[in-house]
Coordinates of C-alpha atoms in Angstrom, one line a residue:
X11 CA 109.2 65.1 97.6
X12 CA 110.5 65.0 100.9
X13 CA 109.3 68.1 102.1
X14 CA 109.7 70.6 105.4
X15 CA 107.1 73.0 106.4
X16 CA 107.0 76.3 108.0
X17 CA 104.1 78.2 108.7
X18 CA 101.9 79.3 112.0
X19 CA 97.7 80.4 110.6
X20 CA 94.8 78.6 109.2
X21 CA 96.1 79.9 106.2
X22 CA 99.0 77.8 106.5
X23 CA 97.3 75.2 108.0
X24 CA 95.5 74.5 104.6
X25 CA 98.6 74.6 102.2
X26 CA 100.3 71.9 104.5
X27 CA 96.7 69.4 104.4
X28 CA 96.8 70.1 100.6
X29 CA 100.7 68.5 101.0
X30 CA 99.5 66.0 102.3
X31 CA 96.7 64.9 100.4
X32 CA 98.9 65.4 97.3
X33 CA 101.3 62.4 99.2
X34 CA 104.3 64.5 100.2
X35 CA 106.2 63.1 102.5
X36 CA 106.3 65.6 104.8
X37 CA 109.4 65.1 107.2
X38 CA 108.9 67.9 109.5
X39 CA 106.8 71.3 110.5
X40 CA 107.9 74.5 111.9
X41 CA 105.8 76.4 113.8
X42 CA 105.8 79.0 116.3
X43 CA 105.5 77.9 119.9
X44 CA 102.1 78.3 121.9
X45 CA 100.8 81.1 123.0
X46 CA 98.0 81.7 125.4
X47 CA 94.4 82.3 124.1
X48 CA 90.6 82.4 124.6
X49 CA 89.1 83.8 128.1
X50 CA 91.7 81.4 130.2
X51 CA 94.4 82.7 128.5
X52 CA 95.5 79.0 127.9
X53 CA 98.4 78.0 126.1
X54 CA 97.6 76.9 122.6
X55 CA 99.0 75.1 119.9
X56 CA 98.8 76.6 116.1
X57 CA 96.6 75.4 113.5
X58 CA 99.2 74.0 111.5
X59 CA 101.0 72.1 114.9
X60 CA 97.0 70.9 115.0
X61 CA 97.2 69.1 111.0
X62 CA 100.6 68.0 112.1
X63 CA 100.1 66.1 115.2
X64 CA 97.1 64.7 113.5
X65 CA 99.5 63.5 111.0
X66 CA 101.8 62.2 113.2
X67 CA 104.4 64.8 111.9
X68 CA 107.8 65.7 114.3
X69 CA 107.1 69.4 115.0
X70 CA 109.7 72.1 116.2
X71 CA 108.6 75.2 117.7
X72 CA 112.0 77.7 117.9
X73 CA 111.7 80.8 119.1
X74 CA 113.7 82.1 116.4
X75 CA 116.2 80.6 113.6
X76 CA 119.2 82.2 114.1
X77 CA 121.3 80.0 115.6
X78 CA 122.6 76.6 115.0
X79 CA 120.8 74.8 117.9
X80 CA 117.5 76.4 116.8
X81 CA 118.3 75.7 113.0
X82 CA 119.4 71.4 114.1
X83 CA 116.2 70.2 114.0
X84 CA 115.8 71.4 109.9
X85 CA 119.1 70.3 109.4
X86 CA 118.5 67.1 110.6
X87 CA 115.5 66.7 108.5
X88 CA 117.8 67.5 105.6
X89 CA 114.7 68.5 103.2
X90 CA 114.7 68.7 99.5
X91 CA 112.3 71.8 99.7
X92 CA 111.3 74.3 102.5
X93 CA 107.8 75.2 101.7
X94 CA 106.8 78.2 103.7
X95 CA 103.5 80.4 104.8
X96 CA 102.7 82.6 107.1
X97 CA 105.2 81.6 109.7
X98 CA 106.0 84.7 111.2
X99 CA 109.5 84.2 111.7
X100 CA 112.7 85.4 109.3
X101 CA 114.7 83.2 108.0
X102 CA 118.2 83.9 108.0
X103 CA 120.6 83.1 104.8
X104 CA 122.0 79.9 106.8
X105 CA 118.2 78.3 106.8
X106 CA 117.2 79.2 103.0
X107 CA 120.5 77.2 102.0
X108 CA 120.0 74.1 104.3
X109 CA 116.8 72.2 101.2
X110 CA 118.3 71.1 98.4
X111 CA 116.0 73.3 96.6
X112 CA 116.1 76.0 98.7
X113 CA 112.6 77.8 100.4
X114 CA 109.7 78.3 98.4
X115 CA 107.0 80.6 100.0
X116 CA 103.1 80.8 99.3
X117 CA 102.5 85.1 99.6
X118 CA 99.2 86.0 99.7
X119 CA 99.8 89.1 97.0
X120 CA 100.7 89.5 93.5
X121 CA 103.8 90.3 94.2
X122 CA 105.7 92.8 94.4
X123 CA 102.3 94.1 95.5
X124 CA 102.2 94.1 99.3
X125 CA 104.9 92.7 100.0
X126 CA 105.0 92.4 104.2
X127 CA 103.1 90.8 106.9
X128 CA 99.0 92.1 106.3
X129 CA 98.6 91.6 102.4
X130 CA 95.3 90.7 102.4
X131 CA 93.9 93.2 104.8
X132 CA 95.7 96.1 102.9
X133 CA 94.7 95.3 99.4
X134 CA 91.1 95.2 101.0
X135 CA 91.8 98.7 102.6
X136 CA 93.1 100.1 99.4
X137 CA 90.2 98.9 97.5
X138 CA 91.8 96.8 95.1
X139 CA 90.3 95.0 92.0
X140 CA 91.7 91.9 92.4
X141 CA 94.6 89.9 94.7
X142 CA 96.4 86.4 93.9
X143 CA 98.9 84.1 95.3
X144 CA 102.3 84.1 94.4
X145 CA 104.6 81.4 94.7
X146 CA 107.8 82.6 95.5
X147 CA 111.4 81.0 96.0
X148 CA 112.8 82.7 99.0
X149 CA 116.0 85.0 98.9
X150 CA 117.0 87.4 102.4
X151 CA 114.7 90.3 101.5
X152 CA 111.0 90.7 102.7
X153 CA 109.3 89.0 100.2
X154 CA 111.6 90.0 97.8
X155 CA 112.4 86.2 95.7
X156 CA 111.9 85.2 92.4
X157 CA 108.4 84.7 91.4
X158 CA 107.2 80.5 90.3
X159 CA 103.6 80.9 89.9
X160 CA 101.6 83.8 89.9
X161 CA 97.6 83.5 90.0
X162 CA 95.0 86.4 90.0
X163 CA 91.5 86.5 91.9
X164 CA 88.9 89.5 91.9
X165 CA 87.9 91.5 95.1
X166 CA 84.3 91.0 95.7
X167 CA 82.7 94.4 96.8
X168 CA 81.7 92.3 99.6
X169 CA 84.8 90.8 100.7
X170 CA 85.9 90.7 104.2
X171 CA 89.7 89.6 105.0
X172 CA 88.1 86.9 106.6
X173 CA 86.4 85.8 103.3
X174 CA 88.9 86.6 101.3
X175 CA 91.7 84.8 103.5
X176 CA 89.4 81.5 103.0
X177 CA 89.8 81.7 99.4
X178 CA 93.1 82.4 99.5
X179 CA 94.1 79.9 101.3
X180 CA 92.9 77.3 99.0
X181 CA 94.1 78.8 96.0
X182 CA 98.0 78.6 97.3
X183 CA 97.2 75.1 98.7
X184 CA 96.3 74.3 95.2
X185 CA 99.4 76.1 93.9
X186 CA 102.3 74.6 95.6
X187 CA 101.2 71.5 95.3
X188 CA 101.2 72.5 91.2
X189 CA 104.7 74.0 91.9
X190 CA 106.2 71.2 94.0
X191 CA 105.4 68.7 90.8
X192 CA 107.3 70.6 88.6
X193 CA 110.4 71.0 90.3
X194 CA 113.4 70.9 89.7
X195 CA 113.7 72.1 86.1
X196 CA 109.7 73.1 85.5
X197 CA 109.4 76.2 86.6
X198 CA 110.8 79.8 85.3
X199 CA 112.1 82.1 87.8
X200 CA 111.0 85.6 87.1
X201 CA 112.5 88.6 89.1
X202 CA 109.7 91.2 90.7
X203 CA 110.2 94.2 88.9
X204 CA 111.1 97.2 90.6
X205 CA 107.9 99.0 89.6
X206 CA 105.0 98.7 91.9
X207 CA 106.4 97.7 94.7
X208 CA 104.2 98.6 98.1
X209 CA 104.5 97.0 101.9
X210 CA 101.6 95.0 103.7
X211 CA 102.7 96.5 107.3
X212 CA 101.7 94.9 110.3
X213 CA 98.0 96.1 111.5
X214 CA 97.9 98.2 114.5
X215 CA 94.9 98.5 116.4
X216 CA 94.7 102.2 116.7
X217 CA 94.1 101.9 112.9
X218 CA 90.6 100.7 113.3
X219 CA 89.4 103.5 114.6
X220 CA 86.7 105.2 112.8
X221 CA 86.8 108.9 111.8
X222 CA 83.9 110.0 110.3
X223 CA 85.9 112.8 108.3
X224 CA 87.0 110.5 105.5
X225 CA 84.8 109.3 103.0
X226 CA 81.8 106.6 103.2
X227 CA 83.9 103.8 100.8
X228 CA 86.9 104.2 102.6
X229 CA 85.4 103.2 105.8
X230 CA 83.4 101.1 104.1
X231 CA 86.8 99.1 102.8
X232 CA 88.0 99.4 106.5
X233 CA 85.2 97.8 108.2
X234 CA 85.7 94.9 105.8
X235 CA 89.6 95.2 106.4
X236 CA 89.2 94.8 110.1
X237 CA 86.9 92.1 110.0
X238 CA 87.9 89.7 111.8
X239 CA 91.0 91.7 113.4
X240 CA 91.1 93.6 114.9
X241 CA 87.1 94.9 114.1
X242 CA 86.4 98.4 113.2
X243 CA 85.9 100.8 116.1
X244 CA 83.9 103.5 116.6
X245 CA 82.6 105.6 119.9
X246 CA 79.0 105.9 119.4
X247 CA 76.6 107.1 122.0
X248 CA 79.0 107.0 124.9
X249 CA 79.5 103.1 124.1
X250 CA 82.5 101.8 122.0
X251 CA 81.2 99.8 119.2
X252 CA 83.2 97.5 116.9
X253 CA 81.1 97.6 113.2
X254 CA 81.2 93.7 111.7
X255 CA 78.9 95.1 108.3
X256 CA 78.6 97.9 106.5
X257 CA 77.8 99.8 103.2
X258 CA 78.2 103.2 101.7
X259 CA 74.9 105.4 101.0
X260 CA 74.3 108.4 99.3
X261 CA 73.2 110.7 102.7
X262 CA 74.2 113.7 103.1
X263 CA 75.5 115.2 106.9
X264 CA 78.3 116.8 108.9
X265 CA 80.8 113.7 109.7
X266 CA 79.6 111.7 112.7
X267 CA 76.2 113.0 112.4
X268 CA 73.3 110.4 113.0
X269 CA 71.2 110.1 109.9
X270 CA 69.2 107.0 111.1
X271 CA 69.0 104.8 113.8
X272 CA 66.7 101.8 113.8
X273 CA 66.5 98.5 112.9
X274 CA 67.0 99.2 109.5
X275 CA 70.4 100.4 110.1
X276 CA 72.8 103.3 111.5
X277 CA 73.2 105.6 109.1
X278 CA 76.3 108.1 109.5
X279 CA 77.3 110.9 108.0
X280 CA 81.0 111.1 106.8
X281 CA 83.6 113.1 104.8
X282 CA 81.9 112.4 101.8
X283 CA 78.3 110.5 101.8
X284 CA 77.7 108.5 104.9
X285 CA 77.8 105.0 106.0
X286 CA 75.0 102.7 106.8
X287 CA 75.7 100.4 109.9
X288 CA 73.9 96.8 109.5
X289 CA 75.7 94.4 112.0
X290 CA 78.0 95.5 115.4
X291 CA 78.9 94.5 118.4
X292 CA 78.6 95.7 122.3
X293 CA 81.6 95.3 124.5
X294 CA 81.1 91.7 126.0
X295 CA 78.7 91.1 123.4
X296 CA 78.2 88.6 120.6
X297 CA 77.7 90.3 117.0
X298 CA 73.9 91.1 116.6
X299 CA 72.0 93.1 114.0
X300 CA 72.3 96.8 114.3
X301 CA 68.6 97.1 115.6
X302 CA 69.4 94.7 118.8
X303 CA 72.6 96.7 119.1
X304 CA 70.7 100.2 119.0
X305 CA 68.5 99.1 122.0
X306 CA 70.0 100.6 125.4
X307 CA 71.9 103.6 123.6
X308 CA 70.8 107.4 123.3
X309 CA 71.4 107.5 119.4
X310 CA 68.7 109.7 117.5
X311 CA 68.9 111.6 114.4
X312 CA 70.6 114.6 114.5
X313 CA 73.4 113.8 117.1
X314 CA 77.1 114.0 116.2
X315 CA 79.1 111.5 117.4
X316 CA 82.7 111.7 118.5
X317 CA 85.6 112.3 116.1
X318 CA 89.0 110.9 117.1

């Protein structure tokens, strides 16, 4: 099919290889334009502008899509399908009606579960069973579209959103390839029901803040939410910590209390049950084991660290 692709992440980065590989002809990409990163703050290019260069694929980088001199280059492209993930940008009526087939996106929820921009750090946070991919064909809401293909996947206890996102991110590859093949007329479009609808908002970085109030496996769920953005936080001993690894444990304390400290582990109390710290970080610092961590900081049993 001759295809157009919009998206910005890894995570699109791998749907638009599997395109490829699948022989696509991919006529165009969408992504959004640099932006600076890393210690020089220099300006750099997506992973999905990366697979399409490599590709020798046009690429357009608007701002936005809301006008006609953002929306020519699509036009010009004049795609049979939009495929779509992770771009980051909304896409106006005008744009979902320029591929023949309109926009199909690859959501990283089973919809209309978390629906929004962080699905896959949320359902981690909220300590659900399983996640999926969706593929959806686009209408004007957030996420809102007819569902194509709907595929589940367990939660490991385990998972991290970076883990997690991996896996992910091969599964939709997988799946819009299967959905491209059986357009036009293979495919059933089912409307989300209105039941069980939540939003995937945006992640904020005050939200990684640790309090030591709640309980042990809901900062357990949050440490593996936040990993790798934007890292749990947590003021311990006068130095601000981000926590990479972590695991409820049955200990008993007042919240923010130091159970253990050694190279075993930090072991806090919490809200309920308390929270045994295995890998962290120093500002400036690379992640090391909590024992390396521990070395140069007044943490002993018996302290209370700070509460937000």
């Amino acid at each position: 099919m001759k295809i157009a692709f919009a998206g910005t992440p890894e995570f699109a980065a791998q749907a638009l290889r599997a395109l490829i590989e699948a022989g696509h002809e991919v006529v165009l990409v969408l992504t959004q334009p640099d932006r600076p990163a890393g210690r020089g703050m220099k300006l750099t290019p997506s992973p999905v502008k990366v697979v399409a260069l490599e590709h020798g694929i046009a690429v357009d980088q608007p701002e936005k899509l809301r006008t006609e001199e953002q929306q020519a280059a699509l036009r010009a492209a004049a795609p049979e399908v939009l495929v779509v993930a992770a771009y980051g940008i909304i896409l106006p009526q005008a744009v979902l009606d320029i591929p023949t087939h309109g926009c199909l996106n690859i959501h990283a929820s089973l919809l209309p579960r978390w629906r929004g921009a962080a699905p896959i750090h949320r359902a981690i946070e909220a300590g659900d069973a399983e996640t999926g991919i969706t593929i959806m064909q686009m209408d004007a809401g957030l996420d809102t579209g007819d569902m194509l293909l709907k595929r589940a996947m367990p939660i490991r206890a385990d998972a991290t959103t970076a883990s997690l996102h991996d896996a992910l991110a091969a599964l939709g590859g997988e799946m819009i390839v299967e959905a491209l093949a059986a357009l036009p007329d293979g495919l059933t479009r089912t409307p989300q029901p209105e039941e069980g609808v939540t939003y995937a908002h945006k992640i904020d970085k005050a939200e990684s803040r640790i309090d030591w109030r709640r309980p042990a496996i809901e900062l357990d769920r949050a440490v593996r939410a936040f990993n790798p953005f934007p890292g749990a936080v947590a003021e311990l001993g006068g130095t601000t910590l981000k926590l990479w690894a972590a695991a409820p444990c049955d200990r008993q304390g007042a919240p923010g209390e130091v159970l253990q400290a050694d190279a075993e582990g930090l072991v806090i109390a919490c809200g309920e049950g308390a929270l045994k710290i295995t890998t962290a970080q120093k500002p400036g610092k690379k992640r090391q084991p909590v024992g390396d961590v521990l070395q140069g900081l007044e943490l002993v049993p018996g302290m209370v660290c700070d509460l937000p």
